[in-house]
PDB file of C-alpha atoms in Angstrom:
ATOM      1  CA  UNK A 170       2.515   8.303  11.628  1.00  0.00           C
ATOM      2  CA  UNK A 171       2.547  11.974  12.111  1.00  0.00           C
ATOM      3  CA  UNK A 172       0.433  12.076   8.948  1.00  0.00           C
ATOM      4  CA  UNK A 173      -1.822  10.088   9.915  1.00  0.00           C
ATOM      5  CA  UNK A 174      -2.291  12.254  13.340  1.00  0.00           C
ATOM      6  CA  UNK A 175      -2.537  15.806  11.212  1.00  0.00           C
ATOM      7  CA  UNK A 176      -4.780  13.729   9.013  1.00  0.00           C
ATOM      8  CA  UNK A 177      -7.498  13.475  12.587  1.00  0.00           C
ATOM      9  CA  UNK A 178      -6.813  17.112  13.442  1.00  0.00           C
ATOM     10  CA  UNK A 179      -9.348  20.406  12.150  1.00  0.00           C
ATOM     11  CA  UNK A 180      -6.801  21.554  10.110  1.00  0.00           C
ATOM     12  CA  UNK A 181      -7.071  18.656   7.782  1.00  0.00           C
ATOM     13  CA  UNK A 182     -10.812  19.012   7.470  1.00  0.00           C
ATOM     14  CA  UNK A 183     -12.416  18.377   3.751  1.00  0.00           C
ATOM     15  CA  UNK A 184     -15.587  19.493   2.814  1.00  0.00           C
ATOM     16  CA  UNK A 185     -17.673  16.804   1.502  1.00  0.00           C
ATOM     17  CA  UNK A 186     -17.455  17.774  -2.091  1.00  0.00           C
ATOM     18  CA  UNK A 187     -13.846  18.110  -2.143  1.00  0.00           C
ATOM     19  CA  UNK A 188     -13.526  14.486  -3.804  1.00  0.00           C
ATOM     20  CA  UNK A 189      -9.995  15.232  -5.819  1.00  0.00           C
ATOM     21  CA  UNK A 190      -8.129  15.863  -2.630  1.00  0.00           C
ATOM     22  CA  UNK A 191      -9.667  13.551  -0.289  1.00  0.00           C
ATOM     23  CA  UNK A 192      -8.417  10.763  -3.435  1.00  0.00           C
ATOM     24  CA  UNK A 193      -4.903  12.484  -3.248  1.00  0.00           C
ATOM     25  CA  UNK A 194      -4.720  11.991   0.717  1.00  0.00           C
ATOM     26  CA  UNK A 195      -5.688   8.300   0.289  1.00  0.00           C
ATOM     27  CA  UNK A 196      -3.159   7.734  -2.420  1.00  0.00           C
ATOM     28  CA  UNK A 197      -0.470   9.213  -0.398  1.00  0.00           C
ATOM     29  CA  UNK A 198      -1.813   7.130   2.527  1.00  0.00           C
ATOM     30  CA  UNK A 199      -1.432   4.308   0.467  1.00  0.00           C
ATOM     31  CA  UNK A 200       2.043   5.253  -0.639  1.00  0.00           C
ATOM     32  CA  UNK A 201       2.666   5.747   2.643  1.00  0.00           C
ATOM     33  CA  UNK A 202       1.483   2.251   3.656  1.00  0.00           C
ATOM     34  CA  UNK A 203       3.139   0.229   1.003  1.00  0.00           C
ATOM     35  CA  UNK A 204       7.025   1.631   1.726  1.00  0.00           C
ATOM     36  CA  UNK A 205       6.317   1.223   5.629  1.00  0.00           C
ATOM     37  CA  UNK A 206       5.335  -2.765   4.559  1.00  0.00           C
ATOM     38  CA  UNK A 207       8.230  -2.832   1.786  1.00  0.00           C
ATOM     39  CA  UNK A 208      10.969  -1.043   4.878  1.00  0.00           C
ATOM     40  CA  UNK A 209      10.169  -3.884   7.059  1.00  0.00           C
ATOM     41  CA  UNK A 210      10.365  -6.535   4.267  1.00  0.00           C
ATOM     42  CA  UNK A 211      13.428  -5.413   3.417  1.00  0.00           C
ATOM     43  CA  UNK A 212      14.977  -5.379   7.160  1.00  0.00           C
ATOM     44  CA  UNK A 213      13.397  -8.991   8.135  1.00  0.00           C
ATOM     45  CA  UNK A 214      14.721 -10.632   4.858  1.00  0.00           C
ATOM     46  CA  UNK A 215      18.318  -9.217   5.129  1.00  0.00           C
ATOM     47  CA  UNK A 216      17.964  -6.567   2.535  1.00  0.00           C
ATOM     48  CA  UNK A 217      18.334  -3.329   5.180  1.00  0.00           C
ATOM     49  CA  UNK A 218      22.182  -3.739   5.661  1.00  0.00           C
ATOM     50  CA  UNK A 219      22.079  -5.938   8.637  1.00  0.00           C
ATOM     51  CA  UNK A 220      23.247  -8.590   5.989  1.00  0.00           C
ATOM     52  CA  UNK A 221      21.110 -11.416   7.672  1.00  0.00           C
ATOM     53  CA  UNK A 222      17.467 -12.050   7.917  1.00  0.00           C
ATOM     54  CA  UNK A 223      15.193 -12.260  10.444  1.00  0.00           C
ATOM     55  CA  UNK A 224      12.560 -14.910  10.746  1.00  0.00           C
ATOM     56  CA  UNK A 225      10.826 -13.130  13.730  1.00  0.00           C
ATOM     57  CA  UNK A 226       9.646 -10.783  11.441  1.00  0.00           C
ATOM     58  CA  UNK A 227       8.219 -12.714   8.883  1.00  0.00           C
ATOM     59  CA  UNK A 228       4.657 -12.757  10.126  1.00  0.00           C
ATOM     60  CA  UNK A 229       4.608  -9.140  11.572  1.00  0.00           C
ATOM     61  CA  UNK A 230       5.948  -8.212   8.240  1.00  0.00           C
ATOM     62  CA  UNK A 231       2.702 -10.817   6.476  1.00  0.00           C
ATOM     63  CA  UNK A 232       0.751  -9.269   8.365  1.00  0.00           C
ATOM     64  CA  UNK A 233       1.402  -5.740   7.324  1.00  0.00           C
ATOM     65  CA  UNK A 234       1.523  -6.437   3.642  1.00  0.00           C
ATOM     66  CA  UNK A 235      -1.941  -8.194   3.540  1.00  0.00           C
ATOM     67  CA  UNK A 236      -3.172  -5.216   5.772  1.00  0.00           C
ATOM     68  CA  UNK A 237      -1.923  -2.556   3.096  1.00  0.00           C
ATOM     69  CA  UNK A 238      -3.544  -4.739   0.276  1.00  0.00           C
ATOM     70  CA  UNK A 239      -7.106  -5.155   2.589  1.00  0.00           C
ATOM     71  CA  UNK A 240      -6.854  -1.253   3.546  1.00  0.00           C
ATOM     72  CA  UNK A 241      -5.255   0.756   0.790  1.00  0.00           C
ATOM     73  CA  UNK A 242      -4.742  -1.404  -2.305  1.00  0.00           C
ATOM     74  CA  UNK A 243      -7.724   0.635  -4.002  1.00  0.00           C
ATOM     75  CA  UNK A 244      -5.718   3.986  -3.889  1.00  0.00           C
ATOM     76  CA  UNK A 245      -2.030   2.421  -4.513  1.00  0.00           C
ATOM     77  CA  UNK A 246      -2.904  -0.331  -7.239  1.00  0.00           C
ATOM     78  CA  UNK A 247       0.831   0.261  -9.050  1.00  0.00           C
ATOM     79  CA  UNK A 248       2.352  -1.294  -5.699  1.00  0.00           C
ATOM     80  CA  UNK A 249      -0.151  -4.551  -5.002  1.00  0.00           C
ATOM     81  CA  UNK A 250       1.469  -6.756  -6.995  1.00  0.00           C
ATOM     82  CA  UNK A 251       5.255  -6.035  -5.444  1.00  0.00           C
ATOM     83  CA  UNK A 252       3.120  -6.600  -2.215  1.00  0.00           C
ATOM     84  CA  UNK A 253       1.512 -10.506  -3.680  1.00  0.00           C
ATOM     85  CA  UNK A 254       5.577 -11.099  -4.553  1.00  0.00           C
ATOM     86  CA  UNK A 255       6.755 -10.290  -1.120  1.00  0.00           C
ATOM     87  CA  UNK A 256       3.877 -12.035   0.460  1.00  0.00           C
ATOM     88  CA  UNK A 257       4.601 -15.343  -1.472  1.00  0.00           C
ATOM     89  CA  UNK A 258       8.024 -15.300  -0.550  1.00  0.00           C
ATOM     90  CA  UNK A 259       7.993 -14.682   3.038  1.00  0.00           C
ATOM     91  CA  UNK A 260       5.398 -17.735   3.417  1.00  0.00           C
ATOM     92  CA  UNK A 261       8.118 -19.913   1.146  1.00  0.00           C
ATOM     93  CA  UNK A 262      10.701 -18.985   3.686  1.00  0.00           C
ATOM     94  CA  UNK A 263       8.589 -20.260   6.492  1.00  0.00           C
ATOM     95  CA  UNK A 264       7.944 -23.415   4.050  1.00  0.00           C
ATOM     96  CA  UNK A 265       4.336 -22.654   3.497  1.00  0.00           C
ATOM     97  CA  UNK A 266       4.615 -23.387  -0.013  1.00  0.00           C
ATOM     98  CA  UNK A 267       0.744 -23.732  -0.435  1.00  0.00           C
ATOM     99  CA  UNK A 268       0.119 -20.812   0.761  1.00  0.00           C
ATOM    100  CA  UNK A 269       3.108 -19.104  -1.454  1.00  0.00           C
ATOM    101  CA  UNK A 270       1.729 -20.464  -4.192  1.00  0.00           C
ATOM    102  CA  UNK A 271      -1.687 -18.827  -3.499  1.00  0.00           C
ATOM    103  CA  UNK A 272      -0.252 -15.393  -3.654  1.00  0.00           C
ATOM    104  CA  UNK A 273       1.849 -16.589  -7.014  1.00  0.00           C
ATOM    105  CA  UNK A 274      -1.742 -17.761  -8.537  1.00  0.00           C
ATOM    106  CA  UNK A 275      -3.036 -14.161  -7.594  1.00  0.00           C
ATOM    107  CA  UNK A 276      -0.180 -11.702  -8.727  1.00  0.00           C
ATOM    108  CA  UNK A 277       0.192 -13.847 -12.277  1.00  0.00           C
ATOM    109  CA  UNK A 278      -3.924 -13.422 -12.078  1.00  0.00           C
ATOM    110  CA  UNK A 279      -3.097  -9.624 -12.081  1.00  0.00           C
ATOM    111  CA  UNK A 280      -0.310  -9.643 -14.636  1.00  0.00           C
ATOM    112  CA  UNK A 281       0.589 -12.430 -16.277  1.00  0.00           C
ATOM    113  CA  UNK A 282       3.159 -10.396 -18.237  1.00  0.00           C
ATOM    114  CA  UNK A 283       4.720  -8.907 -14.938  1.00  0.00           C
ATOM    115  CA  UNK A 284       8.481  -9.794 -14.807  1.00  0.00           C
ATOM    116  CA  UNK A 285       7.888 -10.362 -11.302  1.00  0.00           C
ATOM    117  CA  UNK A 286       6.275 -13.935 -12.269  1.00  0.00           C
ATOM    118  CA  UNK A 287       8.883 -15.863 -13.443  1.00  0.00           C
ATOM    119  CA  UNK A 288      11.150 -14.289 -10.753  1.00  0.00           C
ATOM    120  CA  UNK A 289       8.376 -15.489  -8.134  1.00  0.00           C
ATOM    121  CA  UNK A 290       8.100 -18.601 -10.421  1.00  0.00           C
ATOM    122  CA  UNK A 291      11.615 -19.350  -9.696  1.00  0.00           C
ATOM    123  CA  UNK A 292      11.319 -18.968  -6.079  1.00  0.00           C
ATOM    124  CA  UNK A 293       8.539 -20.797  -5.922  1.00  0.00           C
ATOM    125  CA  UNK A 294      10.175 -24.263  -7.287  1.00  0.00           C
ATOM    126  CA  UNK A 295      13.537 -23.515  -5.549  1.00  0.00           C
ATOM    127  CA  UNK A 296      11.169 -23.993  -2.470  1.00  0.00           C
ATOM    128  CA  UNK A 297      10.091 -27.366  -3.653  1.00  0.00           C
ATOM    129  CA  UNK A 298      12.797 -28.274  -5.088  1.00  0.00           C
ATOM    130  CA  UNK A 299      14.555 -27.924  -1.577  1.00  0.00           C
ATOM    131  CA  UNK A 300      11.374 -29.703   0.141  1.00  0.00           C
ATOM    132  CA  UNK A 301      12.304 -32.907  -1.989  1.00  0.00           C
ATOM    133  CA  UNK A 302      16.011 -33.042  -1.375  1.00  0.00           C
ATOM    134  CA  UNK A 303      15.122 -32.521   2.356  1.00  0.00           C
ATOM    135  CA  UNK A 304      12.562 -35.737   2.252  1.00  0.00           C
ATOM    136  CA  UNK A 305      15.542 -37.644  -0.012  1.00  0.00           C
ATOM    137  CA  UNK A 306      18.159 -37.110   2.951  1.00  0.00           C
ATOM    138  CA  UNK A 307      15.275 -37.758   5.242  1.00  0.00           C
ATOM    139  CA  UNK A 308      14.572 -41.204   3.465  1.00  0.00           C
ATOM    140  CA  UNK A 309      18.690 -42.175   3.136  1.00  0.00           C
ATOM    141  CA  UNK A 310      18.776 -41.248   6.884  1.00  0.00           C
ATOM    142  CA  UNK A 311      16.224 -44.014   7.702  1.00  0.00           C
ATOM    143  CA  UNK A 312      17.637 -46.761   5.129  1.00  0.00           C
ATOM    144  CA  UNK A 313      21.012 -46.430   6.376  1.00  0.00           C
ATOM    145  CA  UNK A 314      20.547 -46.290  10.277  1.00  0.00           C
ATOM    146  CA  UNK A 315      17.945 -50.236   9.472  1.00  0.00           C
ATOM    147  CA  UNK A 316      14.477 -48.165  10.502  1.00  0.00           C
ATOM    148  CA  UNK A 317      11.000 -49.700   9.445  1.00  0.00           C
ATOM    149  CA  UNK A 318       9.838 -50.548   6.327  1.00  0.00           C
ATOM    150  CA  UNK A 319       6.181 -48.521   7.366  1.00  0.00           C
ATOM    151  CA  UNK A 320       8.607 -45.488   8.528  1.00  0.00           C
ATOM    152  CA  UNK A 321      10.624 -45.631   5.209  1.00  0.00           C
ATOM    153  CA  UNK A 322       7.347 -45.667   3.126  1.00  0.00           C
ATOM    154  CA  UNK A 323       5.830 -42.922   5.129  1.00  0.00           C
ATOM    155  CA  UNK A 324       8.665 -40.812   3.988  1.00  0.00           C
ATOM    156  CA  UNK A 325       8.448 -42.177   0.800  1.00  0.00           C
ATOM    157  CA  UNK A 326       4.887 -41.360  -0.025  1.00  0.00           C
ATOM    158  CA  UNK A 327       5.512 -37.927   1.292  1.00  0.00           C
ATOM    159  CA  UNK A 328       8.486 -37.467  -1.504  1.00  0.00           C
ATOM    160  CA  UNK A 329       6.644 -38.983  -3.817  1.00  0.00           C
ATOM    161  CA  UNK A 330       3.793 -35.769  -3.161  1.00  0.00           C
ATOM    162  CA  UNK A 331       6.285 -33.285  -2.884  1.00  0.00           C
ATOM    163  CA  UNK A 332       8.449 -34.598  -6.205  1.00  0.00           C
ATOM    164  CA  UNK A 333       4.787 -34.131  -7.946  1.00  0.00           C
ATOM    165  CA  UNK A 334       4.265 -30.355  -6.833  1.00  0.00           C
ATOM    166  CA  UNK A 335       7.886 -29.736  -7.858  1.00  0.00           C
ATOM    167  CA  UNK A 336       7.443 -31.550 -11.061  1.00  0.00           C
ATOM    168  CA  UNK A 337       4.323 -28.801 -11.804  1.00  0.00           C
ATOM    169  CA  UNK A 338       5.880 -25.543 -10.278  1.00  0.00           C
ATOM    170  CA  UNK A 339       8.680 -26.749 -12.902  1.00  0.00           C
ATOM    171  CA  UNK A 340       6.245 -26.940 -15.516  1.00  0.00           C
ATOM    172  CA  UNK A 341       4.446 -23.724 -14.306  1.00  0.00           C
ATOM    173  CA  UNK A 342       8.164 -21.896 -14.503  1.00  0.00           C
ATOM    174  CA  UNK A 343       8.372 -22.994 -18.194  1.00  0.00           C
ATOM    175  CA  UNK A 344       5.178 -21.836 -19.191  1.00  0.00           C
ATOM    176  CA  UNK A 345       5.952 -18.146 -17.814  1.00  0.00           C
ATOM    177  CA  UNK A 346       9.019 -17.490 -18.142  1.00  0.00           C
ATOM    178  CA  UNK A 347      10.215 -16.265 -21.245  1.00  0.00           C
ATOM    179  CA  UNK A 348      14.025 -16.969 -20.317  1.00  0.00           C
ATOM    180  CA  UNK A 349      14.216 -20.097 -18.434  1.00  0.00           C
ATOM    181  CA  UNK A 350      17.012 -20.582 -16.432  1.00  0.00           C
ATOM    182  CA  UNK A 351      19.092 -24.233 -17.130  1.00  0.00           C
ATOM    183  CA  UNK A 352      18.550 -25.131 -13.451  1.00  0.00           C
ATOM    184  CA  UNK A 353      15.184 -24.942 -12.780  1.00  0.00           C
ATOM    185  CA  UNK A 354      15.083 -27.219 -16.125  1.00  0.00           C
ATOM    186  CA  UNK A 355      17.089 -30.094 -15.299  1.00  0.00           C
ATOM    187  CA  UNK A 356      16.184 -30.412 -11.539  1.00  0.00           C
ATOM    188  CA  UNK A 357      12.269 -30.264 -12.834  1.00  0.00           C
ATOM    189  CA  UNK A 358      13.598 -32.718 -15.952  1.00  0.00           C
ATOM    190  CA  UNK A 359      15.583 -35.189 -13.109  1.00  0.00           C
ATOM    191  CA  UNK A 360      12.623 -35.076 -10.649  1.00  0.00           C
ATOM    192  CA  UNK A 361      10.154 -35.771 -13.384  1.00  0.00           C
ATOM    193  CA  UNK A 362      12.652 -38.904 -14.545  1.00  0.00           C
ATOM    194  CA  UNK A 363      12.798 -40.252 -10.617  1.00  0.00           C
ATOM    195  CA  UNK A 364       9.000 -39.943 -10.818  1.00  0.00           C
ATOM    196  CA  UNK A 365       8.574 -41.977 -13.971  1.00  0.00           C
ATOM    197  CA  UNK A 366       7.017 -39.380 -15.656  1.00  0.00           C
ATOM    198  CA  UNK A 367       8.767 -39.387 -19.010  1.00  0.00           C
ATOM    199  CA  UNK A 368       6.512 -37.585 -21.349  1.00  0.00           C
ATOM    200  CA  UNK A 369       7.608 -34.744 -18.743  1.00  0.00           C
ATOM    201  CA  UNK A 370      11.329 -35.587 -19.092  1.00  0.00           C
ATOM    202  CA  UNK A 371      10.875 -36.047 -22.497  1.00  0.00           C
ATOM    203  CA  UNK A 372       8.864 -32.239 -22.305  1.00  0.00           C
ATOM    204  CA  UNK A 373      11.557 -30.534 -20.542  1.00  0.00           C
ATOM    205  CA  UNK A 374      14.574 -32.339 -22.102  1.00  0.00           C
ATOM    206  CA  UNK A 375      13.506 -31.190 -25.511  1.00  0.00           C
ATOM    207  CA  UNK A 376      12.800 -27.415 -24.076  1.00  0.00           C
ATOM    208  CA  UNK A 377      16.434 -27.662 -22.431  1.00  0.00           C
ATOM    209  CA  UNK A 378      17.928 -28.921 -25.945  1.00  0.00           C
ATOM    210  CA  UNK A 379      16.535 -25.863 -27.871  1.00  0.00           C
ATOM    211  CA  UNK A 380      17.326 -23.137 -25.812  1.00  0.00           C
ATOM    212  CA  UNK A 381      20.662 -24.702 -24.516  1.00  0.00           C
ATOM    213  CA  UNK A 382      22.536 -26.728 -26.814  1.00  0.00           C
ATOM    214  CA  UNK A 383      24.261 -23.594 -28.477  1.00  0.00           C
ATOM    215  CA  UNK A 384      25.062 -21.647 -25.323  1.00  0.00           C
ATOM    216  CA  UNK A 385      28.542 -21.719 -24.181  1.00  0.00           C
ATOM    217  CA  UNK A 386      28.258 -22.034 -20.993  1.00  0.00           C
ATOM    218  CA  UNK A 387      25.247 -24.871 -21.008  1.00  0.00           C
ATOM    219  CA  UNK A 388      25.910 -26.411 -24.043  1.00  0.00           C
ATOM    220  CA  UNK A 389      28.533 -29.234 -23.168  1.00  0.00           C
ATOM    221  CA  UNK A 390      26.054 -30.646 -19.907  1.00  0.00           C
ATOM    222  CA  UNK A 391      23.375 -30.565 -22.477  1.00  0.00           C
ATOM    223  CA  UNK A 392      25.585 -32.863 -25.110  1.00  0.00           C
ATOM    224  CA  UNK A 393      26.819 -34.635 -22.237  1.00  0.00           C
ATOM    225  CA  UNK A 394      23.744 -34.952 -19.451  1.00  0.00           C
ATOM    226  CA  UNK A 395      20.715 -34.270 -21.806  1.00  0.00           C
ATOM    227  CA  UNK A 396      21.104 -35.595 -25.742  1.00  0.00           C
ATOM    228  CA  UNK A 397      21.898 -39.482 -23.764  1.00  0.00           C
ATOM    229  CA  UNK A 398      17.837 -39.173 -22.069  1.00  0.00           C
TER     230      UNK A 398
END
């Protein structure tokens, strides 16, 4: 802030040809903007020390990130893409997974080789992943307690939507990631299976047999969960 003030004061005067230094003050000005965005990212997620995150903060925090990338992302390029990750995750904590998604499209648009994308990838289909097992306990919940059929199959079209957009963030992992994680492979490999969708299973089950059946840690659930499918 006190930059910014000298920045409005005579001292800080350019001529109009001094182009090299007026691009240094917007580069540090962009610097400047990004680590402000990235402190308050940090503090609202639980990352500051405080151990615990905020949800308050989540939109402020938005809201500052897409104002960086509107405002400065010309003069601080090396930073938008940390800013797209941060964006898409704060909106998957708040369960806006569409909108996460949009920033995921963009920063893999950017850099498709950036490690952040399979990281973000990962995120991404935890988030759905979690949306489905919420509409499964949901749909027990109504079965169990005698509700209507119309109220059961409400819920159950709804899973059915949610088990297909986790089915192809799962899909969308194992395209960019270069080291997919077991996990995210069987739960996209199980939800694909509860779908019906067994050229997916059969995708993904094949993927999880190459990578994992030699691992020592992996290995035995693939013998014992995968090889049977």
């Amino acid at each position: 802030a006190s930059y910014e003030k000298w920045l409005e004061t005579p001292a800080a005067r350019l001529s109009s040809t001094d182009r090299d230094r007026r691009v240094n003050r917007e580069q540090t000005r962009a610097t400047m903007a990004f680590y402000d965005a990235y402190m308050d990212y940090r503090e609202a997620t639980g990352q500051g020390g405080q151990g615990k995150s905020d949800p308050t903060r989540f939109e402020p925090t938005i809201r500052k990130l897409e104002a960086y990338i509107a405002q400065h992302g010309d003069y601080g390029p090396t930073y938008v893409p940390r800013a797209y990750d941060m964006l898409a995750r704060l909106h998957a904590q708040l369960g806006q997974i569409e909108k996460a998604e949009e920033y995921y499209r963009t920063l893999r648009g950017l850099d498709a080789s950036s490690p952040l994308v399979p990281l973000l990838a990962t995120q991404i289909f935890k988030s759905h992943f979690d949306e489905v097992k919420a509409l499964e306990t949901e749909r027990q919940a109504l079965i169990d307690r005698g509700a209507d059929t119309g109220d059961v199959k409400d819920v159950e079209s709804r899973l059915a939507i949610a088990r297909r957009a986790a089915v192809a963030s799962g899909l969308d992992y194992l395209k960019n990631s270069a080291d997919p994680q077991y996990g995210v492979l069987w739960n996209s490999m199980e939800i694909a299976s509860d779908l019906g969708d067994w050229k997916t299973t059969e995708r993904v089950g094949r993927k999880i047999v190459e990578k994992f059946t030699d691992d020592p840690e992996a290995g035995p659930k693939v013998e014992r969960f995968v090889n049977p499918l």
